[in-house]
mmCIF file of C-alpha atoms in Angstrom:
data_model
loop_
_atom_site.group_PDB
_atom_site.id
_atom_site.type_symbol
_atom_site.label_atom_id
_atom_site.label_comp_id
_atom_site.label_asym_id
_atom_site.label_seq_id
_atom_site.Cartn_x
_atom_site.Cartn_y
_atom_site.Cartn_z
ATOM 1 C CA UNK A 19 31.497 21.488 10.206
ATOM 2 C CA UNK A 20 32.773 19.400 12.893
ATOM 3 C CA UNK A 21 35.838 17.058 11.907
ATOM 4 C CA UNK A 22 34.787 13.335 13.096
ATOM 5 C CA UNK A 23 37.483 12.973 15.992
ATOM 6 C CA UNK A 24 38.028 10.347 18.150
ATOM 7 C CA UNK A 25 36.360 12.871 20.948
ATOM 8 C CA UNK A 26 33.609 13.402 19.085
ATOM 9 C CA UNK A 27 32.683 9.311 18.551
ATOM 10 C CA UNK A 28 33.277 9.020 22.286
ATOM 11 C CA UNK A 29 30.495 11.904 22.755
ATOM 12 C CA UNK A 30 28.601 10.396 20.410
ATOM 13 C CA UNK A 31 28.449 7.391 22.536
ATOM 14 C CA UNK A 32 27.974 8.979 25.778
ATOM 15 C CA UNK A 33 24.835 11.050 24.132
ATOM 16 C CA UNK A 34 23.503 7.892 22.884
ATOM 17 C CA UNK A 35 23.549 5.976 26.453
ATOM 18 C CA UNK A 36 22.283 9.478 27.608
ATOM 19 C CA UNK A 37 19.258 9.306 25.162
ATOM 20 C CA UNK A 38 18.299 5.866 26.113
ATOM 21 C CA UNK A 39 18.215 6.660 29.850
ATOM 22 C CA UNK A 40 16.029 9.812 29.055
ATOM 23 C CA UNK A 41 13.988 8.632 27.039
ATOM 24 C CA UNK A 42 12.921 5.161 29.307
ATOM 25 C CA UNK A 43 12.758 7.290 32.868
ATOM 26 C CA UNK A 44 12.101 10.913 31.479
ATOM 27 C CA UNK A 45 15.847 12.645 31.656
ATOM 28 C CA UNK A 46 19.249 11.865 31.908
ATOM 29 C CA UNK A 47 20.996 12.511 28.804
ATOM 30 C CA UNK A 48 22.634 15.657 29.838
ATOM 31 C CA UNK A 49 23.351 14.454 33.357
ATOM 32 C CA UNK A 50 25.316 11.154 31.952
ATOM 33 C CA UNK A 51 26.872 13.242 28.997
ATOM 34 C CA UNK A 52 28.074 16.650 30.944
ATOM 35 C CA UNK A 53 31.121 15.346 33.144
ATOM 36 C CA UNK A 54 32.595 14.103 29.335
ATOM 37 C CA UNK A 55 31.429 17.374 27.556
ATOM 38 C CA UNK A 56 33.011 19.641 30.406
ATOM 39 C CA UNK A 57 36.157 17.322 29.980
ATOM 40 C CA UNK A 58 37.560 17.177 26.691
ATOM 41 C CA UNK A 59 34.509 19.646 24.699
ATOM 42 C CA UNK A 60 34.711 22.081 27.087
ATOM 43 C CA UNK A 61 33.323 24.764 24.647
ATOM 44 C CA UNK A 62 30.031 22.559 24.117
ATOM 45 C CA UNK A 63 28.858 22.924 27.776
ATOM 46 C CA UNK A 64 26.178 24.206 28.350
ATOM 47 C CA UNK A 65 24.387 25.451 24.768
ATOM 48 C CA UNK A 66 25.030 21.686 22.823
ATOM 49 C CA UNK A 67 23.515 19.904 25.813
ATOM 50 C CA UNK A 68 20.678 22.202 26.272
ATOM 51 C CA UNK A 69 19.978 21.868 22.459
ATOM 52 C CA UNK A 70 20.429 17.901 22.608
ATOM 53 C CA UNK A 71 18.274 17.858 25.605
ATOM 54 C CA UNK A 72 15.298 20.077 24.547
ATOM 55 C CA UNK A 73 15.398 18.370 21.427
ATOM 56 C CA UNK A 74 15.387 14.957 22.838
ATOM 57 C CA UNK A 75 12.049 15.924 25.197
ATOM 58 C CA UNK A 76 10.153 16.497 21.548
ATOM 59 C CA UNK A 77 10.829 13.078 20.564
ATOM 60 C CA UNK A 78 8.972 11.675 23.887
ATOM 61 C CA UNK A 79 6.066 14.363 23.444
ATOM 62 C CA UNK A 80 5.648 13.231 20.438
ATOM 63 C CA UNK A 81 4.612 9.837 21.963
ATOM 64 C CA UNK A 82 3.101 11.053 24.888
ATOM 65 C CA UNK A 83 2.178 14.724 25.015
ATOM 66 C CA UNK A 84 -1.679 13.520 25.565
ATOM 67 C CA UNK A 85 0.021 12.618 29.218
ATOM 68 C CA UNK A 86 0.930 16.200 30.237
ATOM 69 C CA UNK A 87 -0.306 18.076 33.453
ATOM 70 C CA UNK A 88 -0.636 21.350 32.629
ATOM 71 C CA UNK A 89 -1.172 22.782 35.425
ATOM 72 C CA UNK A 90 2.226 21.464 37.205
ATOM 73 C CA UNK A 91 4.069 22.608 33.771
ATOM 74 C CA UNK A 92 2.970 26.076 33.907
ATOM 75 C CA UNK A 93 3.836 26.301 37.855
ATOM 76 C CA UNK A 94 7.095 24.865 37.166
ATOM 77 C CA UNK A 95 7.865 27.112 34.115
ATOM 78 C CA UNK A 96 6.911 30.076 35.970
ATOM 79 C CA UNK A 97 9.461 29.137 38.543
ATOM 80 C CA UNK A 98 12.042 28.456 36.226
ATOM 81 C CA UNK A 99 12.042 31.714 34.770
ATOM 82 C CA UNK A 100 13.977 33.178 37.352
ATOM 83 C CA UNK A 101 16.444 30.720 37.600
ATOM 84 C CA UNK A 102 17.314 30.984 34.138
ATOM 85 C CA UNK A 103 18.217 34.550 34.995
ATOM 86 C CA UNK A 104 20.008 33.225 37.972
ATOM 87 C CA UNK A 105 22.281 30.567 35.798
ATOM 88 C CA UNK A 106 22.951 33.048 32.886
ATOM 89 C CA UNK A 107 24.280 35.643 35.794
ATOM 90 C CA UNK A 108 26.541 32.620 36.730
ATOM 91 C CA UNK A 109 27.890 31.968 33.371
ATOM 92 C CA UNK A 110 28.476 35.138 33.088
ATOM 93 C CA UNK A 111 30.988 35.471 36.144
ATOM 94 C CA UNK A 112 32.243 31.915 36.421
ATOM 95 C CA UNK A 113 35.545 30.992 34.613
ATOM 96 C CA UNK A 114 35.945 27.836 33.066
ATOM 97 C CA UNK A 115 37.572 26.259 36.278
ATOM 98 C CA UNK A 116 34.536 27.203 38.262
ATOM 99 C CA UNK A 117 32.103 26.005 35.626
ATOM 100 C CA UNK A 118 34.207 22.845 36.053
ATOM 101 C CA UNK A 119 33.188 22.627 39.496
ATOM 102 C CA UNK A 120 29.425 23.812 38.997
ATOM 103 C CA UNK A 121 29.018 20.944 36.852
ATOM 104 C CA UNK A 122 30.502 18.065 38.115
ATOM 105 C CA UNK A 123 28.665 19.775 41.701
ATOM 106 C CA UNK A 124 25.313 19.290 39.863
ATOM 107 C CA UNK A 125 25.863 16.188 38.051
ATOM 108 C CA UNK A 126 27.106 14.377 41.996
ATOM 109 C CA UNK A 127 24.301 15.766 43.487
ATOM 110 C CA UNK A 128 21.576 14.834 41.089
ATOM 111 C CA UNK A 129 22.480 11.271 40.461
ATOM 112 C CA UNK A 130 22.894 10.785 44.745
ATOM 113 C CA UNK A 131 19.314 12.248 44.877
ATOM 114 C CA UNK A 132 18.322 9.711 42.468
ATOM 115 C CA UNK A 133 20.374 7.156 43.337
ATOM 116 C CA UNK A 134 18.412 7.333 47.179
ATOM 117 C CA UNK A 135 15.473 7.611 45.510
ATOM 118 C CA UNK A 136 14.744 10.787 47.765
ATOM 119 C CA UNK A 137 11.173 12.183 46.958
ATOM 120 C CA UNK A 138 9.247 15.365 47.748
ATOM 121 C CA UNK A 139 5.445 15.807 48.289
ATOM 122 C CA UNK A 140 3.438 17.214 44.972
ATOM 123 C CA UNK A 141 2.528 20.751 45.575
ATOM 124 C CA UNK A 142 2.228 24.370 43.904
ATOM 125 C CA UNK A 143 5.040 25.587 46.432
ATOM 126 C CA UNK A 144 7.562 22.475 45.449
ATOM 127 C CA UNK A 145 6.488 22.693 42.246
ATOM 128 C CA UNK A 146 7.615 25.926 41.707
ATOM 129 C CA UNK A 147 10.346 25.751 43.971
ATOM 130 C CA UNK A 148 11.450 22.126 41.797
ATOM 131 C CA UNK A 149 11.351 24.529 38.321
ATOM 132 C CA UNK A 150 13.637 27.497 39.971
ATOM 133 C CA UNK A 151 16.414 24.546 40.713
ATOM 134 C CA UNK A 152 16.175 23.404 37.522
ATOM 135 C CA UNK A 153 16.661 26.910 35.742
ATOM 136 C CA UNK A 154 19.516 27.405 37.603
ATOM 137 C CA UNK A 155 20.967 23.673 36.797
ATOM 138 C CA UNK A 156 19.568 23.593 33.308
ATOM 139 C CA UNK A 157 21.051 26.665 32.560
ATOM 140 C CA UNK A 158 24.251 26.007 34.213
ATOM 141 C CA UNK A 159 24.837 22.479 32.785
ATOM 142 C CA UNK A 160 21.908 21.342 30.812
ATOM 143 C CA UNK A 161 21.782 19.373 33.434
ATOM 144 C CA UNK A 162 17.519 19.983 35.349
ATOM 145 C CA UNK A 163 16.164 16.680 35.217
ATOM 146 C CA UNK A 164 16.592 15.387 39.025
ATOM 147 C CA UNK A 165 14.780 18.745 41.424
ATOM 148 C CA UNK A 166 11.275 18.415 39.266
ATOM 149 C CA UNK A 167 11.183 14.163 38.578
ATOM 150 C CA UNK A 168 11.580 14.221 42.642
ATOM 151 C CA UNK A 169 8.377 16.158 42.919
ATOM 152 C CA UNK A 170 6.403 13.885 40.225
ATOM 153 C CA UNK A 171 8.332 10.502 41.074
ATOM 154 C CA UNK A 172 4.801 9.368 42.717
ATOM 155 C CA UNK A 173 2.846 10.109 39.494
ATOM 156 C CA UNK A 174 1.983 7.579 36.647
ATOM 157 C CA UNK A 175 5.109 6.669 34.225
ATOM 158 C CA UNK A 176 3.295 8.626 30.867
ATOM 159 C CA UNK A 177 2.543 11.518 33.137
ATOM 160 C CA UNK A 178 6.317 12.091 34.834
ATOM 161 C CA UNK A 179 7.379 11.500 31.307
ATOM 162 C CA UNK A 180 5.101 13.862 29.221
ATOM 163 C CA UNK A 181 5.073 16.577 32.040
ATOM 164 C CA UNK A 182 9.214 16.412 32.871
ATOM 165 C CA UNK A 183 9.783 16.174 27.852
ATOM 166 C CA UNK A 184 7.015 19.350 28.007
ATOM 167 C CA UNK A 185 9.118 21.201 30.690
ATOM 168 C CA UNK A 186 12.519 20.380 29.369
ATOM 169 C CA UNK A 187 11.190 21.490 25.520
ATOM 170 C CA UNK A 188 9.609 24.841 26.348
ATOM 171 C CA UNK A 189 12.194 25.350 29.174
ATOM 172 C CA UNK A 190 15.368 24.457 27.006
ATOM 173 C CA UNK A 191 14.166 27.369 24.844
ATOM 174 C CA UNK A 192 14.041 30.159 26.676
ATOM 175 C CA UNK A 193 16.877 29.585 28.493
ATOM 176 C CA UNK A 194 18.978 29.339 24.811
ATOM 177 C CA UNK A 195 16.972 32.893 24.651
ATOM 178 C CA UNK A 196 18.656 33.863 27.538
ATOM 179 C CA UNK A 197 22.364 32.414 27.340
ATOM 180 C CA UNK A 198 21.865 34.056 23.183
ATOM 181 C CA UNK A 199 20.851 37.464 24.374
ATOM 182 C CA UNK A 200 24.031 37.633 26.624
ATOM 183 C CA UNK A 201 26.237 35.768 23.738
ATOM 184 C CA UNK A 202 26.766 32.924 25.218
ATOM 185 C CA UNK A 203 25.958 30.197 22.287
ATOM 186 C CA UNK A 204 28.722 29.901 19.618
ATOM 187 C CA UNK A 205 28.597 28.609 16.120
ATOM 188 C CA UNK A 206 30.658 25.561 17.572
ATOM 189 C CA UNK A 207 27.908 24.606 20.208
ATOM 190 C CA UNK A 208 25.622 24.483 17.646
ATOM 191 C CA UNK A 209 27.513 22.720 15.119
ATOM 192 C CA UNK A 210 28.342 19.841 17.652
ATOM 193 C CA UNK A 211 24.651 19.979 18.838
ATOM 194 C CA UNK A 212 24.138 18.773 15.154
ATOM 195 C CA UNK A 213 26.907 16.561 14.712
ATOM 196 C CA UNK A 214 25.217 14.677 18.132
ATOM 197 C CA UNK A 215 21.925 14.908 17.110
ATOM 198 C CA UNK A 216 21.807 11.430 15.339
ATOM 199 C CA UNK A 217 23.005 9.776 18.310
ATOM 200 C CA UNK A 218 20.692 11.324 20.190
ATOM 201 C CA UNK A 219 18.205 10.061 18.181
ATOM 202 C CA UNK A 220 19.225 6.836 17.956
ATOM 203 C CA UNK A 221 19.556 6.626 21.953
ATOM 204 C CA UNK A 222 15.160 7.774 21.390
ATOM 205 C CA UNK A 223 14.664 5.086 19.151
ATOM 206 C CA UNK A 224 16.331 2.614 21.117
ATOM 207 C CA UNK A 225 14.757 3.812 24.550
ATOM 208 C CA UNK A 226 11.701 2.101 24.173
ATOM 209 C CA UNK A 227 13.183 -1.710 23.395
ATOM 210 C CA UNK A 228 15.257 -1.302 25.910
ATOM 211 C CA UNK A 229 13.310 0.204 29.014
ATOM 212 C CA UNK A 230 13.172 -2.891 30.487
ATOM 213 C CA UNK A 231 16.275 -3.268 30.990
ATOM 214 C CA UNK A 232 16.607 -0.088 32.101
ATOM 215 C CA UNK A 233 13.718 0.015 34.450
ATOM 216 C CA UNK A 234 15.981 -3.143 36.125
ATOM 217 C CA UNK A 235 17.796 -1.685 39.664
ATOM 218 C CA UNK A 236 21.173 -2.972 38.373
ATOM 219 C CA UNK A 237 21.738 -0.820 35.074
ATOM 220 C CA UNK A 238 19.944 1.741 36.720
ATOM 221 C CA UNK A 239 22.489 1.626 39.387
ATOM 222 C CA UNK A 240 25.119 1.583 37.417
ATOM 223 C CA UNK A 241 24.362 4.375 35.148
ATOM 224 C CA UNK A 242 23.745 6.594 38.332
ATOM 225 C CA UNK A 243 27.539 5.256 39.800
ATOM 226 C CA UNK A 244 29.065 6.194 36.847
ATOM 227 C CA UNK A 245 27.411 9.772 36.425
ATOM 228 C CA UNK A 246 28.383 10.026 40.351
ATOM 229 C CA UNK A 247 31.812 9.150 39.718
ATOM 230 C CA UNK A 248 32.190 11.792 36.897
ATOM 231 C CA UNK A 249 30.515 14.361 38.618
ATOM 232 C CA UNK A 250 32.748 13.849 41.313
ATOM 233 C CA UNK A 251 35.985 13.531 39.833
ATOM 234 C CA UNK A 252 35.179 16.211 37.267
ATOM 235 C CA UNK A 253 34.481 18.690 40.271
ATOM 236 C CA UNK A 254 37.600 17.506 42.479
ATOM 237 C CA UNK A 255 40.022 18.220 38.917
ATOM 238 C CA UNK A 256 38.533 21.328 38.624
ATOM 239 C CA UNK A 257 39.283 22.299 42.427
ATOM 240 C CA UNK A 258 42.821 21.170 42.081
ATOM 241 C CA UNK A 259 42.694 23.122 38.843
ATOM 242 C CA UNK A 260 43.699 19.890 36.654
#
């Protein structure tokens, strides 16, 4: 049971905004909610995210699975196989100050890509190449959104959507396989992984009222300054070993 702190309403809040993002452009909840969750929940990162992530990609299959392509889902699972092995190996060696720093690394770097908008060209190869990244990150953070959406940004809305919620389902399982295998989910990740979950869901529900708002450049913008920010200032602390 986790008691309702003032930490945990902040979270709650942060998952929420999270939710809404993901579930209008097709991810973002762990990449706006990991800077707070590395900051004061430390011992939530990466299992709860992974949990409220995977579980927030079944809501939007739920709506849209009939939009998935396949055959970039497979590629990209196949690539993130390995770098699920890769992250857990990281986890595995990093302390908590250099966790600090692979975070808030990931977190920077995803919401510049996004923020410039930077695309790749749709192939097997980048495909597969997009999955590995996101193993790695996923598994790392929770955070594997931004290296696949770059390879499907030119496809239609539903199909980014359905494909990135079908990836970050089936992919947020196995690597919880992995990181469980090698002990590294507690009782307390998953406990605050449910105490989240109805923001989450809330954020899922709300997603779809609100997209146009969101699909406007200026909260866009802002949500991907303020991840930026975090990322940033959650790697530099971690550097300076704050």
């Amino acid at each position: 049971m986790v008691e309702p702190t003032p930490a945990l309403l902040l979270a709650a809040s942060v998952i929420l905004l999270g939710a809404v993002v993901q579930g209008s452009v097709g991810f973002g909840v762990a990449m706006v909610a990991a800077p707070y969750m590395m900051w004061v929940l430390p011992e939530t990162v990466p299992a709860t995210l992974i949990i409220l992530g995977g579980s927030m990609a079944v809501t939007t299959l739920v709506r849209e699975w009939r939009h998935v392509d396949v055959h970039d889902l497979v590629v990209a699972l196949l690539g993130r196989l390995p770098g699920i092995a890769v992250g857990t190996w990281l986890l595995l060696v990093a302390g908590t100050q250099a966790l600090g720093v692979l975070v808030g690394g990931i977190v920077a770097v995803a919401a510049a890509l996004q923020w410039w908008k930077i695309t790749i060209t749709r192939s097997t190869p980048n495909v597969a190449a997009a999955g590995f990244l996101s193993g790695i990150a996923a598994t790392v953070s929770g955070v594997g959104g931004p290296p696949l959406a770059m390879v499907l940004a030119g496809e239609a809305g539903p199909r980014v959507r359905a494909t990135l919620a079908s990836f970050f389902a089936l992919g947020a399982a196995l690597s919880l396989a992995s990181l469980t295998l090698t002990g590294q989910v507690t009782g307390t990740q998953v406990a605050y992984a449910a105490a989240l979950f109805p923001a989450m869901l809330l954020g899922a529900l709300l997603a779809r009222p609100l997209a146009r708002y969101m699909d406007s450049g200026r909260t866009r913008a802002a949500i991907l300054l303020l991840a930026g920010i975090s990322g940033v200032v959650l790697t530099t602390s971690s550097l300076l070993g704050a």
